[in-house]
Amino acid sequence: MKRCLFFLACCIALCSAEDITLTDGTVLKNATVTRKGDDFINVIYDGGGRKITAEELPTELRERFKMTEDILAERREKAQRDEAARAEAAKKVEQETRSALEASGRTARYVTAADVQQMYGPLDSLNSRMADYLAAEWNRREALRLGLKVEAERFADEAAALRGAFEADRSNLLEEAREAEKTRRRVTELDEKLRVAKERNEMLKNQISDLREQVRNRPSGFYNEPTIIVPPPRGPIIVNPLPRRPSHHCKPTPKPKPAAPTPAPPRKPR
């Protein structure tokens, strides 16, 4: 019964809405705590939601949520002890696994970047960073296969550190491969055009050779006999004389005026 009441009180404390003022002066209106961690809380408020670390909480809320400096320091020490104990247990398990593998004659087949470059020798584009990443990824899987979890985690960290450079180099290689493929297609098209042009040129050479053979085998005198060309008959050409134009230096001769008609003599009466 006491546990139920305590759980109910915790739920009421977490779900009640209130205004929270952070250490930097930010005010969160009607904030409701949705989750509580060891050194943080998640809240939703008017306008959104966010994660608030213990350093951002005021003293009152840090005491309410048990996040004071002493409590946080104790939790960190406990987490470090737990992590050390976990690592020691993992090392012990791995040592036992390694001893069992050695007893059965099985060993891990790890590789180095030089081994990867030697395996992928024909690929000139494989640089040292890509080889390092591939070696770390191979070793991680090999360690997992044999149950060596500590070594698998170590190789996983190495692969994670090299993954960004590997992806960048891989993208560059893919782009270069696409450009090379375009170039190969273009070269193929040009080779096809060149082949067609050569065939056409050969056909023209054969035609010229046939024409030369025809000229060489023509009948004797075919082009030496004189050819007389008779023009068609034409009618007489009549040229009308042009009218004579007066000279500009002499005056024109005046035309004689016509004489006045002579009047007839009057008739005598009979």
mmCIF file of C-alpha atoms in Angstrom:
data_model
loop_
_atom_site.group_PDB
_atom_site.id
_atom_site.type_symbol
_atom_site.label_atom_id
_atom_site.label_comp_id
_atom_site.label_asym_id
_atom_site.label_seq_id
_atom_site.Cartn_x
_atom_site.Cartn_y
_atom_site.Cartn_z
ATOM 1 C CA MET A 1 0.000 0.000 0.000
ATOM 2 C CA LYS A 2 2.815 2.409 0.838
ATOM 3 C CA ARG A 3 4.512 1.645 -2.460
ATOM 4 C CA CYS A 4 1.309 2.413 -4.382
ATOM 5 C CA LEU A 5 0.904 5.733 -2.576
ATOM 6 C CA PHE A 6 4.541 6.639 -3.258
ATOM 7 C CA PHE A 7 4.191 5.766 -6.956
ATOM 8 C CA LEU A 8 0.984 7.825 -7.165
ATOM 9 C CA ALA A 9 2.692 10.791 -5.525
ATOM 10 C CA CYS A 10 5.582 10.568 -7.982
ATOM 11 C CA CYS A 11 3.161 10.498 -10.924
ATOM 12 C CA ILE A 12 1.321 13.559 -9.610
ATOM 13 C CA ALA A 13 4.635 15.378 -9.133
ATOM 14 C CA LEU A 14 5.773 14.525 -12.649
ATOM 15 C CA CYS A 15 2.477 15.323 -14.392
ATOM 16 C CA SER A 16 1.585 18.596 -12.652
ATOM 17 C CA ALA A 17 2.001 21.647 -14.894
ATOM 18 C CA GLU A 18 3.933 24.688 -13.653
ATOM 19 C CA ASP A 19 6.106 27.514 -14.909
ATOM 20 C CA ILE A 20 9.807 26.625 -14.865
ATOM 21 C CA THR A 21 12.484 29.326 -14.872
ATOM 22 C CA LEU A 22 15.888 28.032 -15.993
ATOM 23 C CA THR A 23 19.253 29.310 -14.802
ATOM 24 C CA ASP A 24 19.699 31.372 -17.995
ATOM 25 C CA GLY A 25 16.368 33.187 -17.404
ATOM 26 C CA THR A 26 14.275 31.203 -19.900
ATOM 27 C CA VAL A 27 10.706 30.718 -18.679
ATOM 28 C CA LEU A 28 8.777 27.637 -19.780
ATOM 29 C CA LYS A 29 5.031 28.210 -19.386
ATOM 30 C CA ASN A 30 2.842 25.335 -18.158
ATOM 31 C CA ALA A 31 5.715 22.868 -18.240
ATOM 32 C CA THR A 32 4.943 19.225 -17.531
ATOM 33 C CA VAL A 33 7.691 16.714 -16.749
ATOM 34 C CA THR A 34 7.305 13.622 -18.953
ATOM 35 C CA ARG A 35 10.503 11.793 -18.055
ATOM 36 C CA LYS A 36 13.153 11.947 -15.360
ATOM 37 C CA GLY A 37 16.704 10.677 -15.843
ATOM 38 C CA ASP A 38 19.768 10.597 -13.619
ATOM 39 C CA ASP A 39 20.904 14.102 -14.637
ATOM 40 C CA PHE A 40 18.115 15.453 -16.880
ATOM 41 C CA ILE A 41 14.358 15.787 -17.281
ATOM 42 C CA ASN A 42 12.159 15.954 -20.372
ATOM 43 C CA VAL A 43 9.325 18.493 -20.347
ATOM 44 C CA ILE A 44 6.560 19.689 -22.625
ATOM 45 C CA TYR A 45 5.320 23.272 -22.357
ATOM 46 C CA ASP A 46 3.371 25.893 -24.243
ATOM 47 C CA GLY A 47 5.204 26.059 -27.544
ATOM 48 C CA GLY A 48 7.047 22.735 -27.644
ATOM 49 C CA GLY A 49 9.177 20.383 -25.606
ATOM 50 C CA ARG A 50 12.826 19.976 -24.656
ATOM 51 C CA LYS A 51 15.391 18.168 -22.551
ATOM 52 C CA ILE A 52 16.683 20.074 -19.500
ATOM 53 C CA THR A 53 19.986 19.081 -17.919
ATOM 54 C CA ALA A 54 20.623 19.303 -14.185
ATOM 55 C CA GLU A 55 22.882 22.348 -14.658
ATOM 56 C CA GLU A 56 19.978 24.286 -16.232
ATOM 57 C CA LEU A 57 17.545 23.597 -13.366
ATOM 58 C CA PRO A 58 17.212 26.015 -10.444
ATOM 59 C CA THR A 59 18.222 24.862 -6.965
ATOM 60 C CA GLU A 60 14.634 24.172 -5.855
ATOM 61 C CA LEU A 61 13.937 21.829 -8.767
ATOM 62 C CA ARG A 62 17.327 20.122 -8.456
ATOM 63 C CA GLU A 63 16.502 19.282 -4.859
ATOM 64 C CA ARG A 64 12.993 18.157 -5.794
ATOM 65 C CA PHE A 65 14.248 15.832 -8.537
ATOM 66 C CA LYS A 66 17.274 14.700 -6.462
ATOM 67 C CA MET A 67 19.887 16.201 -8.792
ATOM 68 C CA THR A 68 22.112 18.078 -6.393
ATOM 69 C CA GLU A 69 25.872 18.067 -6.814
ATOM 70 C CA ASP A 70 26.415 15.429 -4.131
ATOM 71 C CA ILE A 71 23.806 13.091 -5.561
ATOM 72 C CA LEU A 72 25.081 13.539 -9.128
ATOM 73 C CA ALA A 73 28.674 12.905 -8.034
ATOM 74 C CA GLU A 74 27.602 9.736 -6.244
ATOM 75 C CA ARG A 75 25.722 8.575 -9.328
ATOM 76 C CA ARG A 76 28.733 9.241 -11.554
ATOM 77 C CA GLU A 77 31.011 7.254 -9.260
ATOM 78 C CA LYS A 78 28.533 4.390 -9.211
ATOM 79 C CA ALA A 79 28.269 4.482 -13.012
ATOM 80 C CA GLN A 80 32.046 4.385 -13.309
ATOM 81 C CA ARG A 81 32.243 1.443 -10.909
ATOM 82 C CA ASP A 82 29.530 -0.383 -12.818
ATOM 83 C CA GLU A 83 31.301 0.299 -16.110
ATOM 84 C CA ALA A 84 34.606 -0.925 -14.739
ATOM 85 C CA ALA A 85 32.940 -4.050 -13.390
ATOM 86 C CA ARG A 86 31.239 -4.658 -16.714
ATOM 87 C CA ALA A 87 34.509 -4.201 -18.606
ATOM 88 C CA GLU A 88 36.297 -6.556 -16.226
ATOM 89 C CA ALA A 89 33.582 -9.177 -16.656
ATOM 90 C CA ALA A 90 33.718 -8.784 -20.437
ATOM 91 C CA LYS A 91 37.502 -9.188 -20.404
ATOM 92 C CA LYS A 92 37.166 -12.311 -18.306
ATOM 93 C CA VAL A 93 34.587 -13.779 -20.678
ATOM 94 C CA GLU A 94 36.733 -12.871 -23.660
ATOM 95 C CA GLN A 95 39.806 -14.444 -22.103
ATOM 96 C CA GLU A 96 37.860 -17.629 -21.511
ATOM 97 C CA THR A 97 36.606 -17.533 -25.102
ATOM 98 C CA ARG A 98 40.106 -16.970 -26.428
ATOM 99 C CA SER A 99 41.448 -19.864 -24.373
ATOM 100 C CA ALA A 100 38.702 -22.120 -25.713
ATOM 101 C CA LEU A 101 39.497 -21.024 -29.285
ATOM 102 C CA GLU A 102 43.205 -21.694 -28.814
ATOM 103 C CA ALA A 103 42.430 -25.085 -27.332
ATOM 104 C CA SER A 104 40.331 -25.988 -30.366
ATOM 105 C CA GLY A 105 42.937 -24.627 -32.791
ATOM 106 C CA ARG A 106 40.759 -21.746 -34.024
ATOM 107 C CA THR A 107 42.168 -18.234 -34.354
ATOM 108 C CA ALA A 108 40.799 -14.924 -35.508
ATOM 109 C CA ARG A 109 41.546 -14.103 -39.129
ATOM 110 C CA TYR A 110 42.199 -10.389 -38.808
ATOM 111 C CA VAL A 111 43.423 -8.302 -41.740
ATOM 112 C CA THR A 112 45.214 -4.982 -42.133
ATOM 113 C CA ALA A 113 44.825 -2.151 -44.606
ATOM 114 C CA ALA A 114 47.815 -3.507 -46.560
ATOM 115 C CA ASP A 115 46.070 -6.873 -46.844
ATOM 116 C CA VAL A 116 42.931 -5.193 -48.171
ATOM 117 C CA GLN A 117 44.892 -3.189 -50.745
ATOM 118 C CA GLN A 118 46.680 -6.360 -51.821
ATOM 119 C CA MET A 119 43.357 -8.189 -52.224
ATOM 120 C CA TYR A 120 41.899 -5.289 -54.192
ATOM 121 C CA GLY A 121 45.081 -4.582 -56.122
ATOM 122 C CA PRO A 122 43.360 -4.170 -59.509
ATOM 123 C CA LEU A 123 41.280 -1.324 -58.029
ATOM 124 C CA ASP A 124 43.675 1.590 -58.300
ATOM 125 C CA SER A 125 41.059 3.921 -56.802
ATOM 126 C CA LEU A 126 41.091 2.147 -53.400
ATOM 127 C CA ASN A 127 43.036 4.532 -51.150
ATOM 128 C CA SER A 128 44.464 3.927 -47.668
ATOM 129 C CA ARG A 129 41.489 5.418 -45.788
ATOM 130 C CA MET A 130 39.052 3.106 -47.543
ATOM 131 C CA ALA A 131 41.376 0.163 -46.911
ATOM 132 C CA ASP A 132 41.555 1.032 -43.190
ATOM 133 C CA TYR A 133 37.756 1.163 -42.939
ATOM 134 C CA LEU A 134 37.276 -2.130 -44.765
ATOM 135 C CA ALA A 135 39.892 -3.802 -42.575
ATOM 136 C CA ALA A 136 38.222 -2.539 -39.368
ATOM 137 C CA GLU A 137 34.788 -3.683 -40.571
ATOM 138 C CA TRP A 138 36.134 -7.110 -41.509
ATOM 139 C CA ASN A 139 37.847 -7.499 -38.133
ATOM 140 C CA ARG A 140 34.690 -6.443 -36.288
ATOM 141 C CA ARG A 141 32.656 -9.161 -37.966
ATOM 142 C CA GLU A 142 35.411 -11.711 -37.434
ATOM 143 C CA ALA A 143 35.522 -10.878 -33.715
ATOM 144 C CA LEU A 144 31.737 -11.185 -33.459
ATOM 145 C CA ARG A 145 31.874 -14.509 -35.250
ATOM 146 C CA LEU A 146 34.268 -15.865 -32.648
ATOM 147 C CA GLY A 147 32.431 -14.274 -29.706
ATOM 148 C CA LEU A 148 35.182 -11.749 -28.851
ATOM 149 C CA LYS A 149 32.888 -8.865 -27.915
ATOM 150 C CA VAL A 150 35.581 -6.564 -26.484
ATOM 151 C CA GLU A 151 37.665 -6.711 -29.638
ATOM 152 C CA ALA A 152 34.500 -6.349 -31.721
ATOM 153 C CA GLU A 153 33.685 -3.105 -29.891
ATOM 154 C CA ARG A 154 37.223 -1.837 -30.432
ATOM 155 C CA PHE A 155 37.051 -2.549 -34.150
ATOM 156 C CA ALA A 156 33.556 -1.013 -34.273
ATOM 157 C CA ASP A 157 34.938 2.244 -32.818
ATOM 158 C CA GLU A 158 37.701 2.258 -35.435
ATOM 159 C CA ALA A 159 35.173 1.681 -38.237
ATOM 160 C CA ALA A 160 32.878 4.432 -36.903
ATOM 161 C CA ALA A 161 35.778 6.908 -36.887
ATOM 162 C CA LEU A 162 36.628 6.058 -40.501
ATOM 163 C CA ARG A 163 33.075 5.764 -41.877
ATOM 164 C CA GLY A 164 32.718 9.460 -42.789
ATOM 165 C CA ALA A 165 35.899 9.534 -44.877
ATOM 166 C CA PHE A 166 34.976 6.192 -46.443
ATOM 167 C CA GLU A 167 31.530 7.431 -47.530
ATOM 168 C CA ALA A 168 33.016 10.629 -48.986
ATOM 169 C CA ASP A 169 35.642 8.713 -50.959
ATOM 170 C CA ARG A 170 33.013 6.195 -52.047
ATOM 171 C CA SER A 171 30.764 8.983 -53.361
ATOM 172 C CA ASN A 172 33.674 10.457 -55.304
ATOM 173 C CA LEU A 173 34.489 7.064 -56.789
ATOM 174 C CA LEU A 174 30.867 6.503 -57.813
ATOM 175 C CA GLU A 175 30.773 9.916 -59.501
ATOM 176 C CA GLU A 176 34.031 9.176 -61.310
ATOM 177 C CA ALA A 177 32.630 5.789 -62.361
ATOM 178 C CA ARG A 178 29.500 7.454 -63.763
ATOM 179 C CA GLU A 179 31.610 9.960 -65.701
ATOM 180 C CA ALA A 180 33.821 7.140 -66.983
ATOM 181 C CA GLU A 181 30.724 5.227 -68.115
ATOM 182 C CA LYS A 182 29.480 8.299 -70.005
ATOM 183 C CA THR A 183 32.881 8.635 -71.648
ATOM 184 C CA ARG A 184 32.885 4.952 -72.638
ATOM 185 C CA ARG A 185 29.420 5.307 -74.164
ATOM 186 C CA ARG A 186 30.538 8.386 -76.088
ATOM 187 C CA VAL A 187 33.639 6.564 -77.348
ATOM 188 C CA THR A 188 31.450 3.636 -78.435
ATOM 189 C CA GLU A 189 29.154 5.977 -80.363
ATOM 190 C CA LEU A 190 32.117 7.650 -82.057
ATOM 191 C CA ASP A 191 33.619 4.257 -82.918
ATOM 192 C CA GLU A 192 30.325 3.245 -84.537
ATOM 193 C CA LYS A 193 30.209 6.480 -86.536
ATOM 194 C CA LEU A 194 33.829 5.943 -87.600
ATOM 195 C CA ARG A 195 33.020 2.395 -88.698
ATOM 196 C CA VAL A 196 30.065 3.618 -90.801
ATOM 197 C CA ALA A 197 32.226 6.363 -92.317
ATOM 198 C CA LYS A 198 34.933 3.835 -93.206
ATOM 199 C CA GLU A 199 32.395 1.572 -94.862
ATOM 200 C CA ARG A 200 31.016 4.492 -96.839
ATOM 201 C CA ASN A 201 34.517 5.574 -97.819
ATOM 202 C CA GLU A 202 35.283 2.040 -98.975
ATOM 203 C CA MET A 203 32.087 1.981 -101.035
ATOM 204 C CA LEU A 204 33.035 5.282 -102.695
ATOM 205 C CA LYS A 205 36.500 3.923 -103.461
ATOM 206 C CA ASN A 206 34.931 0.897 -105.134
ATOM 207 C CA GLN A 207 32.673 3.134 -107.224
ATOM 208 C CA ILE A 208 35.623 5.269 -108.315
ATOM 209 C CA SER A 209 37.564 2.137 -109.191
ATOM 210 C CA ASP A 210 34.647 0.862 -111.320
ATOM 211 C CA LEU A 211 34.381 4.190 -113.159
ATOM 212 C CA ARG A 212 38.109 4.186 -113.879
ATOM 213 C CA GLU A 213 37.829 0.651 -115.181
ATOM 214 C CA GLN A 214 34.994 1.686 -117.486
ATOM 215 C CA VAL A 215 37.035 4.619 -118.838
ATOM 216 C CA ARG A 216 40.033 2.338 -119.357
ATOM 217 C CA ASN A 217 37.965 -0.211 -121.303
ATOM 218 C CA ARG A 218 36.126 2.272 -123.581
ATOM 219 C CA PRO A 219 36.097 1.535 -127.410
ATOM 220 C CA SER A 220 38.953 2.857 -129.510
ATOM 221 C CA GLY A 221 38.287 6.318 -130.942
ATOM 222 C CA PHE A 222 35.178 6.736 -128.811
ATOM 223 C CA TYR A 223 36.352 10.130 -127.697
ATOM 224 C CA ASN A 224 38.748 10.956 -130.689
ATOM 225 C CA GLU A 225 36.220 11.254 -133.565
ATOM 226 C CA PRO A 226 35.487 14.905 -134.414
ATOM 227 C CA THR A 227 32.021 16.048 -133.680
ATOM 228 C CA ILE A 228 30.489 18.726 -135.920
ATOM 229 C CA ILE A 229 27.884 20.814 -134.282
ATOM 230 C CA VAL A 230 25.492 22.494 -136.817
ATOM 231 C CA PRO A 231 23.615 25.429 -135.391
ATOM 232 C CA PRO A 232 19.906 25.576 -136.075
ATOM 233 C CA PRO A 233 18.783 27.805 -139.035
ATOM 234 C CA ARG A 234 17.949 31.369 -138.173
ATOM 235 C CA GLY A 235 15.852 33.902 -140.112
ATOM 236 C CA PRO A 236 17.119 37.277 -141.485
ATOM 237 C CA ILE A 237 17.826 39.927 -138.959
ATOM 238 C CA ILE A 238 16.168 43.298 -139.755
ATOM 239 C CA VAL A 239 17.689 46.309 -138.098
ATOM 240 C CA ASN A 240 15.611 49.501 -138.205
ATOM 241 C CA PRO A 241 17.656 52.728 -138.631
ATOM 242 C CA LEU A 242 17.698 54.977 -135.676
ATOM 243 C CA PRO A 243 16.273 58.519 -136.184
ATOM 244 C CA ARG A 244 18.892 61.200 -136.640
ATOM 245 C CA ARG A 245 19.183 63.517 -133.761
ATOM 246 C CA PRO A 246 19.929 67.256 -134.320
ATOM 247 C CA SER A 247 23.321 68.498 -133.360
ATOM 248 C CA HIS A 248 23.582 70.682 -130.334
ATOM 249 C CA HIS A 249 25.962 73.184 -132.089
ATOM 250 C CA CYS A 250 23.821 74.179 -135.145
ATOM 251 C CA LYS A 251 20.424 75.736 -135.102
ATOM 252 C CA PRO A 252 17.592 73.750 -136.461
ATOM 253 C CA THR A 253 16.494 74.662 -139.980
ATOM 254 C CA PRO A 254 13.121 76.409 -139.858
ATOM 255 C CA LYS A 255 10.414 74.679 -141.749
ATOM 256 C CA PRO A 256 8.848 76.752 -144.664
ATOM 257 C CA LYS A 257 5.439 78.059 -143.944
ATOM 258 C CA PRO A 258 2.766 76.823 -146.272
ATOM 259 C CA ALA A 259 1.574 79.483 -148.873
ATOM 260 C CA ALA A 260 -1.810 81.007 -148.415
ATOM 261 C CA PRO A 261 -4.435 79.677 -150.852
ATOM 262 C CA THR A 262 -5.200 81.969 -153.851
ATOM 263 C CA PRO A 263 -8.838 83.090 -153.898
ATOM 264 C CA ALA A 264 -10.904 81.993 -156.906
ATOM 265 C CA PRO A 265 -12.096 84.790 -159.383
ATOM 266 C CA PRO A 266 -15.759 85.682 -159.121
ATOM 267 C CA ARG A 267 -18.090 84.134 -161.661
ATOM 268 C CA LYS A 268 -19.859 86.354 -164.218
ATOM 269 C CA PRO A 269 -23.607 86.209 -164.400
ATOM 270 C CA ARG A 270 -25.078 84.704 -167.485
#
